[in-house]
PDB file of C-alpha atoms and ligand atoms in Angstrom:
ATOM      1  CA  MET A  27      45.556  54.040  -3.100  1.00  0.00           C
ATOM      2  CA  ALA A  28      42.021  54.182  -5.001  1.00  0.00           C
ATOM      3  CA  GLY A  29      42.051  52.594  -8.281  1.00  0.00           C
ATOM      4  CA  SER A  30      41.329  54.557 -11.667  1.00  0.00           C
ATOM      5  CA  PRO A  31      37.506  55.121 -12.597  1.00  0.00           C
ATOM      6  CA  GLU A  32      37.910  52.438 -15.262  1.00  0.00           C
ATOM      7  CA  GLU A  33      39.270  49.793 -12.788  1.00  0.00           C
ATOM      8  CA  SER A  34      36.121  50.119 -10.402  1.00  0.00           C
ATOM      9  CA  VAL A  35      33.581  49.742 -12.958  1.00  0.00           C
ATOM     10  CA  LYS A  36      32.322  45.977 -12.843  1.00  0.00           C
ATOM     11  CA  ARG A  37      32.744  44.286 -16.209  1.00  0.00           C
ATOM     12  CA  PRO A  38      30.002  41.793 -17.532  1.00  0.00           C
ATOM     13  CA  PRO A  39      31.176  38.309 -17.533  1.00  0.00           C
ATOM     14  CA  THR A  40      32.844  36.967 -20.696  1.00  0.00           C
ATOM     15  CA  PRO A  41      31.356  34.202 -22.653  1.00  0.00           C
ATOM     16  CA  ASP A  42      34.001  31.878 -21.209  1.00  0.00           C
ATOM     17  CA  GLN A  43      33.266  32.922 -17.613  1.00  0.00           C
ATOM     18  CA  ARG A  44      29.355  32.300 -18.345  1.00  0.00           C
ATOM     19  CA  ARG A  45      30.186  28.757 -19.750  1.00  0.00           C
ATOM     20  CA  GLY A  46      32.351  27.970 -16.793  1.00  0.00           C
ATOM     21  CA  PHE A  47      29.707  28.911 -14.267  1.00  0.00           C
ATOM     22  CA  LEU A  48      26.864  27.012 -15.967  1.00  0.00           C
ATOM     23  CA  ALA A  49      29.315  23.961 -16.126  1.00  0.00           C
ATOM     24  CA  ARG A  50      29.832  24.057 -12.400  1.00  0.00           C
ATOM     25  CA  MET A  51      26.050  24.503 -11.795  1.00  0.00           C
ATOM     26  CA  LEU A  52      25.346  21.589 -14.041  1.00  0.00           C
ATOM     27  CA  ALA A  53      27.828  19.315 -12.138  1.00  0.00           C
ATOM     28  CA  LEU A  54      26.293  20.377  -8.952  1.00  0.00           C
ATOM     29  CA  VAL A  55      22.776  19.342  -9.886  1.00  0.00           C
ATOM     30  CA  CYS A  56      23.997  16.226 -11.476  1.00  0.00           C
ATOM     31  CA  GLY A  57      25.964  15.424  -8.276  1.00  0.00           C
ATOM     32  CA  GLY A  58      22.835  15.954  -6.152  1.00  0.00           C
ATOM     33  CA  LEU A  59      20.533  13.827  -8.278  1.00  0.00           C
ATOM     34  CA  ALA A  60      23.046  10.999  -8.289  1.00  0.00           C
ATOM     35  CA  THR A  61      22.834  10.915  -4.461  1.00  0.00           C
ATOM     36  CA  LEU A  62      18.965  10.650  -4.565  1.00  0.00           C
ATOM     37  CA  PRO A  63      18.536   6.730  -5.240  1.00  0.00           C
ATOM     38  CA  PRO A  64      20.840   5.628  -2.455  1.00  0.00           C
ATOM     39  CA  LEU A  65      19.322   8.032  -0.191  1.00  0.00           C
ATOM     40  CA  VAL A  66      15.635   7.035  -1.065  1.00  0.00           C
ATOM     41  CA  ALA A  67      16.563   3.332  -0.555  1.00  0.00           C
ATOM     42  CA  GLY A  68      18.291   3.963   2.722  1.00  0.00           C
ATOM     43  CA  LEU A  69      15.224   5.714   3.893  1.00  0.00           C
ATOM     44  CA  TRP A  70      12.988   2.799   2.738  1.00  0.00           C
ATOM     45  CA  VAL A  71      15.107   0.286   4.587  1.00  0.00           C
ATOM     46  CA  VAL A  72      14.784   2.399   7.741  1.00  0.00           C
ATOM     47  CA  LEU A  73      11.088   3.181   7.524  1.00  0.00           C
ATOM     48  CA  ASP A  74       9.996  -0.185   6.205  1.00  0.00           C
ATOM     49  CA  PRO A  75       9.539  -1.809   9.772  1.00  0.00           C
ATOM     50  CA  LEU A  76       7.591   1.231  10.790  1.00  0.00           C
ATOM     51  CA  ARG A  77       5.338   0.925   7.732  1.00  0.00           C
ATOM     52  CA  ARG A  78       4.824  -2.721   8.438  1.00  0.00           C
ATOM     53  CA  GLN A  79       3.914  -2.340  12.014  1.00  0.00           C
ATOM     54  CA  GLY A  80       1.565   0.407  11.375  1.00  0.00           C
ATOM     55  CA  GLY A  81      -0.357  -1.171   8.465  1.00  0.00           C
ATOM     56  CA  ALA A  82      -3.006  -3.593   8.463  1.00  0.00           C
ATOM     57  CA  ALA A  83      -2.407  -7.050  10.047  1.00  0.00           C
ATOM     58  CA  ALA A  84      -1.466  -9.782   7.370  1.00  0.00           C
ATOM     59  CA  PHE A  85      -2.901 -13.284   7.019  1.00  0.00           C
ATOM     60  CA  LEU A  86       0.206 -15.389   7.731  1.00  0.00           C
ATOM     61  CA  PRO A  87       0.302 -19.007   6.551  1.00  0.00           C
ATOM     62  CA  VAL A  88       0.367 -21.361   9.636  1.00  0.00           C
ATOM     63  CA  THR A  89      -0.409 -24.966   8.624  1.00  0.00           C
ATOM     64  CA  GLU A  90      -2.607 -27.346   6.220  1.00  0.00           C
ATOM     65  CA  LEU A  91      -5.987 -28.458   6.775  1.00  0.00           C
ATOM     66  CA  PRO A  92      -5.242 -32.177   7.493  1.00  0.00           C
ATOM     67  CA  SER A  93      -3.057 -30.916  10.405  1.00  0.00           C
ATOM     68  CA  VAL A  94      -6.089 -29.905  12.185  1.00  0.00           C
ATOM     69  CA  PRO A  95      -8.259 -32.990  12.685  1.00  0.00           C
ATOM     70  CA  ASP A  96     -12.040 -32.431  12.937  1.00  0.00           C
ATOM     71  CA  ASP A  97     -12.065 -33.961  16.539  1.00  0.00           C
ATOM     72  CA  GLY A  98     -12.892 -30.816  18.308  1.00  0.00           C
ATOM     73  CA  MET A  99      -9.576 -30.623  20.156  1.00  0.00           C
ATOM     74  CA  PRO A 100      -7.348 -27.549  19.535  1.00  0.00           C
ATOM     75  CA  ARG A 101      -3.907 -27.800  18.263  1.00  0.00           C
ATOM     76  CA  GLN A 102      -1.259 -25.371  18.829  1.00  0.00           C
ATOM     77  CA  PHE A 103       0.828 -23.974  16.046  1.00  0.00           C
ATOM     78  CA  THR A 104       3.665 -21.325  15.949  1.00  0.00           C
ATOM     79  CA  VAL A 105       3.375 -18.211  13.873  1.00  0.00           C
ATOM     80  CA  ILE A 106       6.143 -17.368  11.817  1.00  0.00           C
ATOM     81  CA  ASP A 107       6.841 -13.984  10.225  1.00  0.00           C
ATOM     82  CA  ASP A 108       9.651 -11.894   8.502  1.00  0.00           C
ATOM     83  CA  ARG A 109      11.547  -9.835  10.884  1.00  0.00           C
ATOM     84  CA  VAL A 110      13.787  -6.982   9.346  1.00  0.00           C
ATOM     85  CA  ASP A 111      17.445  -7.446  10.119  1.00  0.00           C
ATOM     86  CA  ALA A 112      19.800  -4.525   9.372  1.00  0.00           C
ATOM     87  CA  TRP A 113      22.446  -6.811   7.979  1.00  0.00           C
ATOM     88  CA  THR A 114      20.728  -9.920   6.396  1.00  0.00           C
ATOM     89  CA  GLY A 115      17.381  -8.507   5.360  1.00  0.00           C
ATOM     90  CA  PHE A 116      14.418 -10.410   6.106  1.00  0.00           C
ATOM     91  CA  VAL A 117      14.473 -13.294   8.655  1.00  0.00           C
ATOM     92  CA  ALA A 118      11.659 -15.753   9.486  1.00  0.00           C
ATOM     93  CA  GLU A 119      11.119 -16.036  13.072  1.00  0.00           C
ATOM     94  CA  PRO A 120       8.396 -17.296  15.550  1.00  0.00           C
ATOM     95  CA  ILE A 121       6.296 -13.997  16.696  1.00  0.00           C
ATOM     96  CA  GLY A 122       3.532 -15.845  18.546  1.00  0.00           C
ATOM     97  CA  ALA A 123       1.373 -18.991  18.637  1.00  0.00           C
ATOM     98  CA  VAL A 124      -2.306 -19.985  18.001  1.00  0.00           C
ATOM     99  CA  TYR A 125      -4.677 -22.740  18.714  1.00  0.00           C
ATOM    100  CA  LEU A 126      -6.632 -24.167  15.650  1.00  0.00           C
ATOM    101  CA  ARG A 127      -9.692 -26.252  16.103  1.00  0.00           C
ATOM    102  CA  ARG A 128     -12.094 -27.938  13.803  1.00  0.00           C
ATOM    103  CA  ARG A 129     -15.406 -29.240  15.226  1.00  0.00           C
ATOM    104  CA  PRO A 130     -16.538 -32.719  14.168  1.00  0.00           C
ATOM    105  CA  GLY A 131     -17.398 -32.984  10.482  1.00  0.00           C
ATOM    106  CA  SER A 132     -16.592 -29.302   9.869  1.00  0.00           C
ATOM    107  CA  GLN A 133     -14.202 -27.838   7.274  1.00  0.00           C
ATOM    108  CA  GLN A 134     -14.350 -24.455   9.098  1.00  0.00           C
ATOM    109  CA  VAL A 135     -11.140 -23.722  11.369  1.00  0.00           C
ATOM    110  CA  GLU A 136     -11.367 -21.551  14.412  1.00  0.00           C
ATOM    111  CA  ALA A 137      -8.293 -19.688  15.733  1.00  0.00           C
ATOM    112  CA  LEU A 138      -7.555 -18.364  19.120  1.00  0.00           C
ATOM    113  CA  SER A 139      -4.422 -16.529  20.238  1.00  0.00           C
ATOM    114  CA  ALA A 140      -2.369 -18.467  22.660  1.00  0.00           C
ATOM    115  CA  THR A 141      -1.447 -15.253  24.628  1.00  0.00           C
ATOM    116  CA  CYS A 142      -3.282 -15.016  27.785  1.00  0.00           C
ATOM    117  CA  PRO A 143      -5.545 -11.824  27.943  1.00  0.00           C
ATOM    118  CA  HIS A 144      -4.673 -11.357  31.805  1.00  0.00           C
ATOM    119  CA  ALA A 145      -0.957 -10.587  31.611  1.00  0.00           C
ATOM    120  CA  GLY A 146       0.314 -12.115  28.272  1.00  0.00           C
ATOM    121  CA  CYS A 147       1.609 -15.627  29.414  1.00  0.00           C
ATOM    122  CA  PHE A 148       1.382 -18.438  27.266  1.00  0.00           C
ATOM    123  CA  VAL A 149      -2.019 -20.425  27.578  1.00  0.00           C
ATOM    124  CA  GLU A 150      -1.511 -24.330  27.734  1.00  0.00           C
ATOM    125  CA  ILE A 151      -4.203 -26.973  26.741  1.00  0.00           C
ATOM    126  CA  ASP A 152      -5.163 -29.628  29.120  1.00  0.00           C
ATOM    127  CA  LYS A 153      -6.584 -32.297  26.928  1.00  0.00           C
ATOM    128  CA  ALA A 154      -7.516 -34.590  29.725  1.00  0.00           C
ATOM    129  CA  ALA A 155      -9.823 -31.850  31.462  1.00  0.00           C
ATOM    130  CA  ARG A 156     -10.753 -30.697  28.006  1.00  0.00           C
ATOM    131  CA  CYS A 157      -9.791 -26.983  28.715  1.00  0.00           C
ATOM    132  CA  PHE A 158      -7.195 -24.307  28.592  1.00  0.00           C
ATOM    133  CA  ARG A 159      -5.070 -23.197  31.574  1.00  0.00           C
ATOM    134  CA  CYS A 160      -2.775 -20.400  32.117  1.00  0.00           C
ATOM    135  CA  PRO A 161       0.188 -21.357  34.437  1.00  0.00           C
ATOM    136  CA  CYS A 162       0.830 -17.867  35.452  1.00  0.00           C
ATOM    137  CA  HIS A 163      -2.262 -17.059  37.628  1.00  0.00           C
ATOM    138  CA  ASN A 164      -4.476 -20.014  36.888  1.00  0.00           C
ATOM    139  CA  SER A 165      -7.070 -18.609  34.584  1.00  0.00           C
ATOM    140  CA  THR A 166      -9.015 -21.277  32.807  1.00  0.00           C
ATOM    141  CA  PHE A 167     -10.841 -21.336  29.714  1.00  0.00           C
ATOM    142  CA  THR A 168     -13.243 -23.531  27.660  1.00  0.00           C
ATOM    143  CA  LEU A 169     -12.105 -25.240  24.403  1.00  0.00           C
ATOM    144  CA  ASP A 170     -13.812 -22.445  22.314  1.00  0.00           C
ATOM    145  CA  GLY A 171     -11.929 -19.687  24.505  1.00  0.00           C
ATOM    146  CA  GLY A 172     -14.701 -18.829  26.998  1.00  0.00           C
ATOM    147  CA  ILE A 173     -13.685 -17.767  30.378  1.00  0.00           C
ATOM    148  CA  VAL A 174     -14.259 -20.092  33.337  1.00  0.00           C
ATOM    149  CA  ALA A 175     -14.900 -18.430  36.631  1.00  0.00           C
ATOM    150  CA  PRO A 176     -13.083 -17.910  39.020  1.00  0.00           C
ATOM    151  CA  SER A 177     -10.236 -16.744  36.682  1.00  0.00           C
ATOM    152  CA  PRO A 178      -8.240 -13.476  36.971  1.00  0.00           C
ATOM    153  CA  SER A 179      -8.297 -12.929  33.078  1.00  0.00           C
ATOM    154  CA  PRO A 180     -10.607 -10.022  32.441  1.00  0.00           C
ATOM    155  CA  ARG A 181     -11.752 -11.503  29.255  1.00  0.00           C
ATOM    156  CA  ALA A 182     -12.136 -14.609  27.135  1.00  0.00           C
ATOM    157  CA  MET A 183      -9.195 -15.831  25.016  1.00  0.00           C
ATOM    158  CA  ASP A 184      -8.781 -13.745  21.810  1.00  0.00           C
ATOM    159  CA  SER A 185     -10.191 -15.155  18.729  1.00  0.00           C
ATOM    160  CA  LEU A 186      -8.353 -14.369  15.393  1.00  0.00           C
ATOM    161  CA  GLU A 187      -9.561 -14.245  11.702  1.00  0.00           C
ATOM    162  CA  CYS A 188      -8.630 -17.507  10.048  1.00  0.00           C
ATOM    163  CA  ARG A 189      -9.310 -18.747   6.525  1.00  0.00           C
ATOM    164  CA  VAL A 190      -8.657 -22.034   4.445  1.00  0.00           C
ATOM    165  CA  GLU A 191      -7.184 -21.345   1.078  1.00  0.00           C
ATOM    166  CA  PRO A 192      -8.510 -23.196  -1.933  1.00  0.00           C
ATOM    167  CA  THR A 193      -5.117 -25.317  -1.834  1.00  0.00           C
ATOM    168  CA  GLY A 194      -5.949 -26.362   1.914  1.00  0.00           C
ATOM    169  CA  GLY A 195      -3.502 -24.135   3.395  1.00  0.00           C
ATOM    170  CA  ILE A 196      -4.610 -22.177   6.727  1.00  0.00           C
ATOM    171  CA  ALA A 197      -3.911 -18.541   7.062  1.00  0.00           C
ATOM    172  CA  VAL A 198      -4.456 -16.674  10.243  1.00  0.00           C
ATOM    173  CA  LYS A 199      -4.580 -12.836  10.590  1.00  0.00           C
ATOM    174  CA  TRP A 200      -2.244 -12.388  13.362  1.00  0.00           C
ATOM    175  CA  GLN A 201      -2.860  -9.508  15.892  1.00  0.00           C
ATOM    176  CA  ASN A 202      -1.727  -8.773  19.392  1.00  0.00           C
ATOM    177  CA  PHE A 203      -4.143  -7.413  21.909  1.00  0.00           C
ATOM    178  CA  LEU A 204      -3.951  -5.320  24.979  1.00  0.00           C
ATOM    179  CA  THR A 205      -3.646  -7.502  28.110  1.00  0.00           C
ATOM    180  CA  GLY A 206      -5.333  -6.775  31.552  1.00  0.00           C
ATOM    181  CA  VAL A 207      -8.410  -5.126  30.067  1.00  0.00           C
ATOM    182  CA  ALA A 208     -11.898  -6.316  29.512  1.00  0.00           C
ATOM    183  CA  ALA A 209     -12.105  -4.889  25.954  1.00  0.00           C
ATOM    184  CA  LYS A 210     -10.319  -6.677  23.144  1.00  0.00           C
ATOM    185  CA  VAL A 211      -8.307  -3.931  21.805  1.00  0.00           C
ATOM    186  CA  VAL A 212      -5.666  -4.486  19.136  1.00  0.00           C
ATOM    187  CA  LYS A 213      -2.046  -3.313  20.126  1.00  0.00           C
ATOM    188  CA  SER A 214      -0.796  -0.497  17.904  1.00  0.00           C
TER     189      SER A 214
HETATM  190  S1  LIG B 288      -1.249 -14.186  32.627  1.00  0.00           S
HETATM  191 FE1  LIG B 288      -2.601 -15.849  32.469  1.00  0.00          FE
HETATM  192  S2  LIG B 288      -3.759 -15.872  34.191  1.00  0.00           S
HETATM  193 FE2  LIG B 288      -2.362 -14.156  34.534  1.00  0.00          FE
END
């Protein structure tokens, strides 16, 4: 049965109804705002490793100047950086190795990546023969990283930027490069 004409007319909301509606909207907005900080923090944790990978390479502290005697013989050092762990935050762990060398009487430090440019094996130093050798496919390099023919490596060992801090600390700009190609191209 159809209602009376008065019943079908829509009545405007009363002041109480309006207040109730506004209170519900306000609660909804406040609830949404409250979830933002944890959401942003979560996103930061998830995206941080990507940001760090894509960003510029960092200078990482490797050792102190007295640990690299000025006798022209390269010394090997482990490069350590923070890895982001989902449960414990940042964990320091080895990410590679470098050879540091000081020529006689020099305060300058030269750095070579210990990663072989041929296929990524670890290059070893042969102190007796005064050269580097890669055990995987017998590439040989001079002490300043130059390639010795015949070697399968398509290029010399990769030099790295290196600086001696005023405190005597040595920092190396750690980068990985593409292997198996003649050009020295930073791995992205
Ligand atoms: S990986 Fe070093 S010679 Fe092949």
